XYZ file of C-alpha atoms in Angstrom:
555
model
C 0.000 0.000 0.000
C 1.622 3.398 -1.086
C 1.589 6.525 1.219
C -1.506 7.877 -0.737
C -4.189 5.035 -0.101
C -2.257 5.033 3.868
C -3.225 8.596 4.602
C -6.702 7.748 3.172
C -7.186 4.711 4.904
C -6.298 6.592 8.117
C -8.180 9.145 7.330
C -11.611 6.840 7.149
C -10.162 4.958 10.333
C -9.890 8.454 12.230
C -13.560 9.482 10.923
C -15.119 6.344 11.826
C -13.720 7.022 15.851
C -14.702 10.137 15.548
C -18.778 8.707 14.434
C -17.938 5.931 17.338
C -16.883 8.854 20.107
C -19.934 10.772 19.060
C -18.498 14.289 17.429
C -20.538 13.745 14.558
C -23.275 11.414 13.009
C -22.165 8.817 10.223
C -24.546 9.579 7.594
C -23.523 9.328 3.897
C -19.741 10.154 4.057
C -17.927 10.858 0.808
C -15.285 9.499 -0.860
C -11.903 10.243 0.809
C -9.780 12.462 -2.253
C -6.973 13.461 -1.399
C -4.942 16.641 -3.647
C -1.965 17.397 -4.144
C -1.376 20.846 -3.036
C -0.403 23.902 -5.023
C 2.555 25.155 -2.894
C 4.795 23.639 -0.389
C 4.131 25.449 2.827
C 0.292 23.475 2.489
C 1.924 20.471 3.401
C 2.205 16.960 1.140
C -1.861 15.897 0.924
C -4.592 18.289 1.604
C -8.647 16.480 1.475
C -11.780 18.998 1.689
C -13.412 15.587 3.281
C -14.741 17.586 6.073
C -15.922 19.836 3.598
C -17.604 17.283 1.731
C -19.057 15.414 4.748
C -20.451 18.209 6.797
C -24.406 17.482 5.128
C -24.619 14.538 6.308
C -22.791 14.221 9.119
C -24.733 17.683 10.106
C -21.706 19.610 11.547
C -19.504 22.276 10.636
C -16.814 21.417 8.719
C -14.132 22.794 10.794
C -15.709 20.537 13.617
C -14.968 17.203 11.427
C -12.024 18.284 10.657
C -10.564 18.880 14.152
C -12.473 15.760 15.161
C -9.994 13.697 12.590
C -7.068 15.846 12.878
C -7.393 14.734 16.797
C -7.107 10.955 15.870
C -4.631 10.948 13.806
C -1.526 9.222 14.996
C 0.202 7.696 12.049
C 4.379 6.856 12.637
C 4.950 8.921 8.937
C 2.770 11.726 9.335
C 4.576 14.895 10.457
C 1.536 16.677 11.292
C -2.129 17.540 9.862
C -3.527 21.120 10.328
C -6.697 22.364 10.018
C -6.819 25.325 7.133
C -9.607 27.882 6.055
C -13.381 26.370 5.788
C -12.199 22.671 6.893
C -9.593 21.510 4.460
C -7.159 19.082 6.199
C -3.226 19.727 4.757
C -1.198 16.859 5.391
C 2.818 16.919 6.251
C 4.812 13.396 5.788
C 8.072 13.212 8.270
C 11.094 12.853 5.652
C 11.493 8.790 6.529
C 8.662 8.182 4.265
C 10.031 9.933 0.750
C 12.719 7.721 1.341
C 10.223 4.644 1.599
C 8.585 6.231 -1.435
C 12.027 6.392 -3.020
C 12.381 2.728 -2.923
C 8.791 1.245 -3.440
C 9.031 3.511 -6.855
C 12.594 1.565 -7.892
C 10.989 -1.534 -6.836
C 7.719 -0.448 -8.872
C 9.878 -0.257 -11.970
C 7.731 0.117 -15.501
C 4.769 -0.467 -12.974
C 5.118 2.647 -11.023
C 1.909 5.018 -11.119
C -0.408 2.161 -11.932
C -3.444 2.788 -9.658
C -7.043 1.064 -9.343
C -8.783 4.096 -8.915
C -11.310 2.686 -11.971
C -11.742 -0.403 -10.273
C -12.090 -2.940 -13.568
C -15.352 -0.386 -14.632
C -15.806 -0.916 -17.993
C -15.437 2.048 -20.530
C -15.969 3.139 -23.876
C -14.271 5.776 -25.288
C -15.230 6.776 -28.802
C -13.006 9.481 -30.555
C -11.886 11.108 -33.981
C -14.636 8.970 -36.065
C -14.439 11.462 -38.856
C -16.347 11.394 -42.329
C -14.387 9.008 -44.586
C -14.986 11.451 -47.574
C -11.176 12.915 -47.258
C -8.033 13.209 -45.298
C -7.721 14.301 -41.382
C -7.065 17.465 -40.547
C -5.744 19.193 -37.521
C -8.772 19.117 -36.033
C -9.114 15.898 -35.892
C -5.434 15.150 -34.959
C -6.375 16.952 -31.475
C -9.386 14.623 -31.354
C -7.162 11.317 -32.251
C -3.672 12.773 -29.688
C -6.337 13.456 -26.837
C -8.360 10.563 -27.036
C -5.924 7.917 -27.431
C -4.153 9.654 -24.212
C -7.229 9.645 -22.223
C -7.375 5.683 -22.978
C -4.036 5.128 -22.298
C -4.679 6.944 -18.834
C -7.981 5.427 -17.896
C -5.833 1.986 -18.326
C -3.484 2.955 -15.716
C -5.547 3.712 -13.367
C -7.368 0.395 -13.575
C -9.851 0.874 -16.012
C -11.168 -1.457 -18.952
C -10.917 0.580 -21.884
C -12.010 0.419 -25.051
C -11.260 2.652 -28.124
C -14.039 3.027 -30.897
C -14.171 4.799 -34.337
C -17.714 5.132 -35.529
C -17.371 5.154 -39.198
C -19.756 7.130 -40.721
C -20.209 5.164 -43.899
C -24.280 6.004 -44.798
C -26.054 9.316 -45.916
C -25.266 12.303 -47.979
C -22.215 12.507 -47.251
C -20.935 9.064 -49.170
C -23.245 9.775 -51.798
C -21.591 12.928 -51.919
C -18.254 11.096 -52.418
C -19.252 8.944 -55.268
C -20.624 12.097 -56.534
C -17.821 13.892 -56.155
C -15.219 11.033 -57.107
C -17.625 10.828 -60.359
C -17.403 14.109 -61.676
C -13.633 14.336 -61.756
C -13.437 10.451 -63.354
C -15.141 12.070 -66.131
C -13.456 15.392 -66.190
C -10.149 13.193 -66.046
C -11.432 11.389 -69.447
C -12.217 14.617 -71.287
C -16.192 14.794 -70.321
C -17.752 18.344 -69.591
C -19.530 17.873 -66.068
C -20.865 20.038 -63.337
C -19.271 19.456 -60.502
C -21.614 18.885 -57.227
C -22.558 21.505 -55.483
C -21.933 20.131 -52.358
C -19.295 17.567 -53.586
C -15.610 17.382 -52.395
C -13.162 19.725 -53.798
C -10.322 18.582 -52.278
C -7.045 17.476 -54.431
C -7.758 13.796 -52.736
C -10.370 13.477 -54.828
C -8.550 13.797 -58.177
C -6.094 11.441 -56.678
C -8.589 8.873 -56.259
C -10.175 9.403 -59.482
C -6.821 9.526 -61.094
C -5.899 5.818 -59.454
C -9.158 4.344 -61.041
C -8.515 5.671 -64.522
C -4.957 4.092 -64.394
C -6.542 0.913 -63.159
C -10.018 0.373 -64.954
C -9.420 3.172 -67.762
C -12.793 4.084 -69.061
C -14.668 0.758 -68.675
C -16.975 3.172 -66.331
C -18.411 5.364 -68.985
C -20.334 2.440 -70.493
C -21.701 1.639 -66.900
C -25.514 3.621 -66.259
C -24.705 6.351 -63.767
C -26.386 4.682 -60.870
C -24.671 1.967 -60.967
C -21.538 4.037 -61.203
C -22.042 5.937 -58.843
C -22.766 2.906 -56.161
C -19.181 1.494 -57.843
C -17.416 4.483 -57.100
C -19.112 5.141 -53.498
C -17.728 1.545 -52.811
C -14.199 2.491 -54.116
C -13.841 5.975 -52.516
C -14.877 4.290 -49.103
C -12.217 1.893 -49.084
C -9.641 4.277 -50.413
C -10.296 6.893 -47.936
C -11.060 4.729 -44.923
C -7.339 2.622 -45.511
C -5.756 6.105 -45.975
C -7.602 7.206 -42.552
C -6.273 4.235 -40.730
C -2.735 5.119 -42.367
C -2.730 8.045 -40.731
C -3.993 7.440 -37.544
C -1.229 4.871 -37.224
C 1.295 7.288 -38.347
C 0.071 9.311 -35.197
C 0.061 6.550 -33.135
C -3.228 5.923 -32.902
C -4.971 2.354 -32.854
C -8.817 1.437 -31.985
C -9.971 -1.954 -30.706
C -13.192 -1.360 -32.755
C -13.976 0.341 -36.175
C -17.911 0.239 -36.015
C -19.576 0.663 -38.970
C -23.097 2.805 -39.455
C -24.273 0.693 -42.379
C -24.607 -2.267 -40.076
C -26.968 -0.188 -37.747
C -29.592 0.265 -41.498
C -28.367 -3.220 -42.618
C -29.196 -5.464 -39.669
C -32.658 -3.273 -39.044
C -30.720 -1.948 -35.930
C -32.601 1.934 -36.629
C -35.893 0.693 -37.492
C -36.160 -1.864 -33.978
C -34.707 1.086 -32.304
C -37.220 3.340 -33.002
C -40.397 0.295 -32.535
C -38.781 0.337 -29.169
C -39.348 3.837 -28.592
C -42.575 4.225 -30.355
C -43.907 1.541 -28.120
C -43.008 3.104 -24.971
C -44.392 6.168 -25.818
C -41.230 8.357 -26.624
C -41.879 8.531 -30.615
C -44.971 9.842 -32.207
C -46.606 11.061 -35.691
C -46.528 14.007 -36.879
C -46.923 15.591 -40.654
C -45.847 11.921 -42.079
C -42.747 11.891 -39.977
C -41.705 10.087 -36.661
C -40.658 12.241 -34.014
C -38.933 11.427 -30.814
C -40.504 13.003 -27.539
C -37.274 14.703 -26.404
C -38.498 17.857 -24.649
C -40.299 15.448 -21.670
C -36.420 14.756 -21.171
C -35.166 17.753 -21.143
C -34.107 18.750 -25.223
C -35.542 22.341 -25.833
C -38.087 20.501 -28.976
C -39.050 17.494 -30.253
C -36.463 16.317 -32.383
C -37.421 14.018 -35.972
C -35.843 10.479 -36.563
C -37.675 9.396 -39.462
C -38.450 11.977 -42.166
C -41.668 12.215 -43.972
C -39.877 10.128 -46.705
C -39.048 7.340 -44.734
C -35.541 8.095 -44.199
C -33.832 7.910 -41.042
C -32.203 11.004 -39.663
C -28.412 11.017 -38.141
C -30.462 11.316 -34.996
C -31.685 7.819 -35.560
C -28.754 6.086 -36.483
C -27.025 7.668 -33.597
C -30.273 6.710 -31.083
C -29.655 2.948 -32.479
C -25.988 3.279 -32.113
C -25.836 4.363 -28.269
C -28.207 1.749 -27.518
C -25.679 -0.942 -28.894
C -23.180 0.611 -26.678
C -25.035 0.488 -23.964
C -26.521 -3.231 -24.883
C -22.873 -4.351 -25.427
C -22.281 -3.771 -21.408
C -19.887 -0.869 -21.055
C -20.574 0.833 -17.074
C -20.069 4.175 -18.669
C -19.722 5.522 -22.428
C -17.496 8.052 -22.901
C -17.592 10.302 -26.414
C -15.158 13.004 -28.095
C -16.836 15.686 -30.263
C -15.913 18.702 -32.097
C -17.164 22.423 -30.824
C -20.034 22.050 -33.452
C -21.605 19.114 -31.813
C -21.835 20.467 -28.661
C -25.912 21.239 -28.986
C -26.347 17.656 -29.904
C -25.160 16.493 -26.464
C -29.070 16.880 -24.820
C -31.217 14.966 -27.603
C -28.748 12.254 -27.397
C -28.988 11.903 -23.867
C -32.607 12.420 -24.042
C -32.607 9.521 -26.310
C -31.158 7.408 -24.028
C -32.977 8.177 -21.110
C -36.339 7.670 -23.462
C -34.426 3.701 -24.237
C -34.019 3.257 -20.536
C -30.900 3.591 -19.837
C -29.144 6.135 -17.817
C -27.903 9.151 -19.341
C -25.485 10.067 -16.950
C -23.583 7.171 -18.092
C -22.667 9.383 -21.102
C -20.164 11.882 -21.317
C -19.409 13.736 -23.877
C -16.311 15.637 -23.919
C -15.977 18.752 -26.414
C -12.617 19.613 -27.816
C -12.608 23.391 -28.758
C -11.177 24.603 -31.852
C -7.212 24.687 -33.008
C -5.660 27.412 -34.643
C -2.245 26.896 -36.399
C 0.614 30.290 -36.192
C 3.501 30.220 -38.195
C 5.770 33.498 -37.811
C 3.262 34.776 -35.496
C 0.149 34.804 -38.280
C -2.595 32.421 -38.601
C -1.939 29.480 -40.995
C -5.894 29.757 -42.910
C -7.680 26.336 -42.927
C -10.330 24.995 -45.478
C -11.531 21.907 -46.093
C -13.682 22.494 -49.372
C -11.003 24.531 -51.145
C -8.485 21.787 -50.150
C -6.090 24.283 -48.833
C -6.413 22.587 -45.321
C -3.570 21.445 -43.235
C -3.928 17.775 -43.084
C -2.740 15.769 -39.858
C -0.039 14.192 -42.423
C 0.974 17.210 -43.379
C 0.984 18.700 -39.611
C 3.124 15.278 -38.722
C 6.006 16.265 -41.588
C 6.201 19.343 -40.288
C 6.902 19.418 -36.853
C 7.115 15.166 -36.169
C 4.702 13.198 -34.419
C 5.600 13.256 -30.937
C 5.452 17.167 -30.580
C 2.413 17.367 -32.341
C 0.839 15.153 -30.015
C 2.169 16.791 -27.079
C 0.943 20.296 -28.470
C -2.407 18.721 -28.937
C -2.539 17.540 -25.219
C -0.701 19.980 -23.452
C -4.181 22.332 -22.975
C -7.683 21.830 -21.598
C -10.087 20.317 -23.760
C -12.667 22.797 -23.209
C -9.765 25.894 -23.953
C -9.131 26.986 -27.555
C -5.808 25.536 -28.519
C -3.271 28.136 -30.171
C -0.737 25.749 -31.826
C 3.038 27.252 -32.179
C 4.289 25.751 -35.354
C 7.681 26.960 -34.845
C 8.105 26.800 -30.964
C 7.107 22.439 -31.426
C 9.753 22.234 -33.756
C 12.344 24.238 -32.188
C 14.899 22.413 -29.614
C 15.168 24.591 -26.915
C 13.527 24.816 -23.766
C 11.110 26.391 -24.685
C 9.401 23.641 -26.021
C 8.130 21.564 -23.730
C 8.084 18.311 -25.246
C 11.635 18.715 -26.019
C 12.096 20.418 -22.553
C 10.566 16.696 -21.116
C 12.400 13.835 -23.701
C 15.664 16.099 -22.974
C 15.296 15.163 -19.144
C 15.099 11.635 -20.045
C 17.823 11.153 -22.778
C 20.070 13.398 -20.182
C 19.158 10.265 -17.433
C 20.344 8.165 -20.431
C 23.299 9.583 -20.762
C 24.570 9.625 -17.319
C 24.205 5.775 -17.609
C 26.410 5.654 -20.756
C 28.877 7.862 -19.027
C 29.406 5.351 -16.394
C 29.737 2.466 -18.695
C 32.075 4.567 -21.026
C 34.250 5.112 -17.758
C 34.070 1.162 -16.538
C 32.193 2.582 -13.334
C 29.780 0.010 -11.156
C 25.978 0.479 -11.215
C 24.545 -0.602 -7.861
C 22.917 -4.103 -9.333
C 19.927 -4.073 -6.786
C 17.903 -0.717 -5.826
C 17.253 -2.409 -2.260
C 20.821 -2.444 -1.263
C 21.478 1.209 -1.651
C 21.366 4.044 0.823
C 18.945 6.608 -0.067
C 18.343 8.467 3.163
C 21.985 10.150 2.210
C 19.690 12.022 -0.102
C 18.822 15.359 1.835
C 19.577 18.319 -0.601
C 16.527 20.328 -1.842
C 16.717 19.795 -5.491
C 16.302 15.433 -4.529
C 13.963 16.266 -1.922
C 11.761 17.787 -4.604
C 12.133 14.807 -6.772
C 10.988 12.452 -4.092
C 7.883 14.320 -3.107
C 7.221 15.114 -7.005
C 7.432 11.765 -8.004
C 5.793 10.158 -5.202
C 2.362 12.625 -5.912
C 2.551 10.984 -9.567
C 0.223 7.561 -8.717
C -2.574 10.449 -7.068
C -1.600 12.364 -10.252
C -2.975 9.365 -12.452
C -5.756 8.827 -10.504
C -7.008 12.822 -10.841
C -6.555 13.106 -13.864
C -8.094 9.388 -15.150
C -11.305 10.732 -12.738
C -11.434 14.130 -14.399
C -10.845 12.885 -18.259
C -8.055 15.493 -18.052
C -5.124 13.680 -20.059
C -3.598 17.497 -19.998
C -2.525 16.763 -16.036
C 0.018 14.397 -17.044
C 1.594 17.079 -19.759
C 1.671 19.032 -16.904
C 3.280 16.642 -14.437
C 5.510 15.521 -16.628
C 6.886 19.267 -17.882
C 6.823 20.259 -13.599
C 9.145 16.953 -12.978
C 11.416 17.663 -15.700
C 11.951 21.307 -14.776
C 13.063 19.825 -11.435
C 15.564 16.889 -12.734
C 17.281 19.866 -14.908
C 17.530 22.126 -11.424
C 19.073 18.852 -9.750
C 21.164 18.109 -12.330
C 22.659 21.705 -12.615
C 22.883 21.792 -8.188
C 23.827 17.830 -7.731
C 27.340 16.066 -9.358
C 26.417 12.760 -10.456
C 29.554 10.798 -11.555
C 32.536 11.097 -9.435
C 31.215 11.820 -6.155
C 31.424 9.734 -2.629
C 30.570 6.138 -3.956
C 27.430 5.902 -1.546
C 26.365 9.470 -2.155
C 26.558 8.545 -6.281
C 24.616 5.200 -5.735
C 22.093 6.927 -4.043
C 21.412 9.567 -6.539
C 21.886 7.289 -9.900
C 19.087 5.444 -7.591
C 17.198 8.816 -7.494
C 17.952 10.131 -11.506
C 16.727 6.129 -12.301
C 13.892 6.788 -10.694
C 12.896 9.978 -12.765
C 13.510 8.253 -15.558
C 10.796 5.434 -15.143
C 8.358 8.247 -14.037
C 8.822 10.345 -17.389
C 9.133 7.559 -19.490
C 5.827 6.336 -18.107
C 4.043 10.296 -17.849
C 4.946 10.245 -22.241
C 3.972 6.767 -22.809
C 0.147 7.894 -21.283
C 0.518 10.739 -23.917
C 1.866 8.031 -26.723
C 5.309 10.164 -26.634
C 8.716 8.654 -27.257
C 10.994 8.866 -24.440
C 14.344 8.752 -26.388
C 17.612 8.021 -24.934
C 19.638 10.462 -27.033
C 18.623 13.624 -29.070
């Protein structure tokens, strides 16, 4: 048991005296959280427990806080003070880091796994863009941010999996074949009018280009229908392999690629909505089906089934959330642009109207990126095909910065993206500012070996309590926080945290570095802090393999 789930478990042993000795009543009590504080002098921990219990144990905060402040008497713990409203800050006597120190060597690869997410099942959906073209920036936040948060949610003892929902029915692949058609034909000397809402982009041309140089004109004998459902069938393949392609490149990877056809094919939409018309949540109306989403909470009644007979997106979508939720997953998570963001309350209406509960959604928006070169705006646009793709955006600056830029902010924060800062080395970028730390660790290690110089061979047999300058104190403390850090951020969907960790624990390995000599010093002084540097190492290695970053050993 590490330091973190002690304090809590003493903290929940102190509270329950404190119900048995009569200070307050039991009630509901929270969950014990514990935070890591933003400045030293508020100790190691801090919890807002009393904070969070006062309702139901009806008494002030301050009161429960005293009461488990008072029964507290833990060998490690320094002290535990009682600050402002009824926070508790937390101060560990120096014998523990060192105890820290070694569980994290022992830990090795392992270190910072938690089981905060307890085996809960989770489905995280992400990117699942139109396969009618290549990615673009956009959606390279979407795929960086969302393959971190899996990667995240696993270490913190979560079972994760990653979808992409391929949108493969409705306008928009008839507007592929459409537009896929037109240039065919403008490639083989026919006049056409190109679609008005067709595909402009130079993709197109390449696609149309590779199936004149493979079938030549054995198309323009073929009735338009039928080659327009040819080419529909060609442009999807093309553009979903080239999707994949990139995605890997970026390394992303999804454990499902769900199709929307199968949802019409297999009659998914149509016993989706007989569900909800015979529960009362879908009606008539003007020849079309509607579904009743203002009795859960939409601002209007939204249409699944147009007067036509079509289905709506609304309706595949309804169908596809209820195979989510049918396939067993304790909570469904999903990553939208900015523009979907007023689609969040019919599709929880939706599946409250199913039956199931909506809070078991979340939908996380990801707000828009803008690209600066030279200090201007790089422009963007998809129709005129003058967009920045993700492949292009990889080329320029190299994969792991771009993902790093991608992660570095808030989700729900506009993301400015430097161009020339994530390719510079300097340390001013801070992916570079991070790997550097780690390839520096690296290098130490080839040092000794270059000079024929003994590496302790077991962790366990070295004296780390020699360890008491500032800069290693730090380290200790920072990298004995990162398993709570984990935890946080896997509970907030906040994959940004560990940027943030990560960048914080580098900046203090270079201070150490530049304060603390290495190689050469007394033999049980240098064991001890190769220990220490070996331990940063694992901890940054594992903070950039959440974020799918390289941690090189030279640069």
């Amino acid at each position: 048991m590490d330091i973190r789930q002690q304090l809590i478990a003493a903290i929940g042993q102190a509270a329950a005296k404190a119900v048995a000795d009569g200070v307050f009543s039991a009630g509901q009590l929270p969950e014990i959280v514990l935070e890591v504080p933003p400045q030293k002098e508020f100790g190691d921990y801090a919890t807002n427990f009393a904070m969070q219990s006062a309702k139901a144990a009806k008494k002030n905060p301050r009161v429960i806080a005293q009461a488990i402040i008072d029964r507290l008497s833990e060998p490690w713990l320094e002290k535990a003070l009682l600050a402002g409203p009824g926070f508790i800050n937390f101060y560990l006597k120096s014998d523990i880091l060192y105890q820290e120190l070694a569980s994290i060597l022992a830990a090795g690869e392992n270190f910072g796994q938690t089981t905060t997410g307890q085996g809960e099942r989770v489905q995280v959906e992400f990117v699942s863009a139109n396969p009618t073209g290549p990615l673009h920036v956009g959606h390279g936040r979407g795929a960086a941010v969302g393959s971190a948060l899996v990667n995240l949610l696993r270490a913190a003892g979560y079972k994760v999996e990653a979808e992409y929902y391929i949108n493969d029915a409705g306008n928009q692949m008839d507007n592929l074949a459409a537009s896929v058609n037109a240039r065919y034909l403008e490639l083989l000397g026919k006049k056409v009018e190109f679609p008005e809402d067709g595909y402009h982009g130079r993709d197109i041309i390449d696609t149309a280009q590779r199936i004149v140089d493979k079938y030549g004109a054995q198309y323009l004998s073929m009735p338009e229908p039928e080659r327009l459902a040819e080419f529909k069938e060609l442009g999807l393949k093309e553009k979903l392999a080239a999707l994949k392609e990139d995605l890997e490149q970026f390394g992303v990877t999804f454990d499902v690629w769900f199709s929307e056809r199968t949802l019409h094919n297999s009659g998914a939409v149509a016993a989706t909505c007989e569900l909800l018309q015979s529960n009362g949540n879908i009606y008539g109306k003007e020849g079309a089906l509607w579904l009743k989403s203002t009795a859960y909470g939409d601002d209007k009644d939204r249409v699944v089934i147009r007067d036509n007979g079509v289905p709506t997106y609304l309706a595949a979508d309804i169908a596809y959330h209820r195979d989510k939720f049918a396939r067993g997953f304790d909570r469904v998570i999903n990553i939208w642009g900015a523009d979907h963001h007023g689609y969040i309350c019919r599709v929880k209406a939706a599946i409250n109207a199913m039956g199931y509960n909506a809070d078991h959604l979340e939908v996380m928006i990801l707000q828009m990126v803008s690209l600066y070169q030279g200090g201007q705006l790089v422009k963007m646009s998809k129709r005129t095909g003058q967009g920045v793709t993700l492949s292009e955006l990889i080329e320029e600056v190299g994969r792991d910065a771009a993902r790093f830029f991608f992660i570095m902010r808030s989700t729900d924060s506009q993301l400015d993206f430097d161009l020339d800062l994530a390719k510079s080395h300097s340390n001013e970028n801070p992916v570079y500012y991070i790997q550097y730390a780690h390839a520096r660790i690296a290098s130490i290690f080839r040092q000794m070996a270059d000079a024929g110089l003994p590496v302790p061979g077991a962790w366990d047999q070295v004296k780390l309590d020699i360890l008491t300058e500032q800069a290693e104190i730090d380290l200790i403390k920072k990298m004995a926080k990162f398993p709570e850090e984990i935890a946080s951020a896997a509970r907030e969907r906040a994959p940004h945290r560990i940027a943030r960790y990560a960048h914080e624990l580098a900046g203090m390995f270079h201070t150490f570095y530049n304060q603390c000599r290495i190689i050469g010093v007394d033999p049980t002084l240098q064991a001890a802090r190769l220990a220490l540097v070996t331990a940063v190492q694992t901890t940054i290695k594992k903070s950039l393999a959440i974020l799918g970053v390289a941690a090189p050993d030279k640069m």
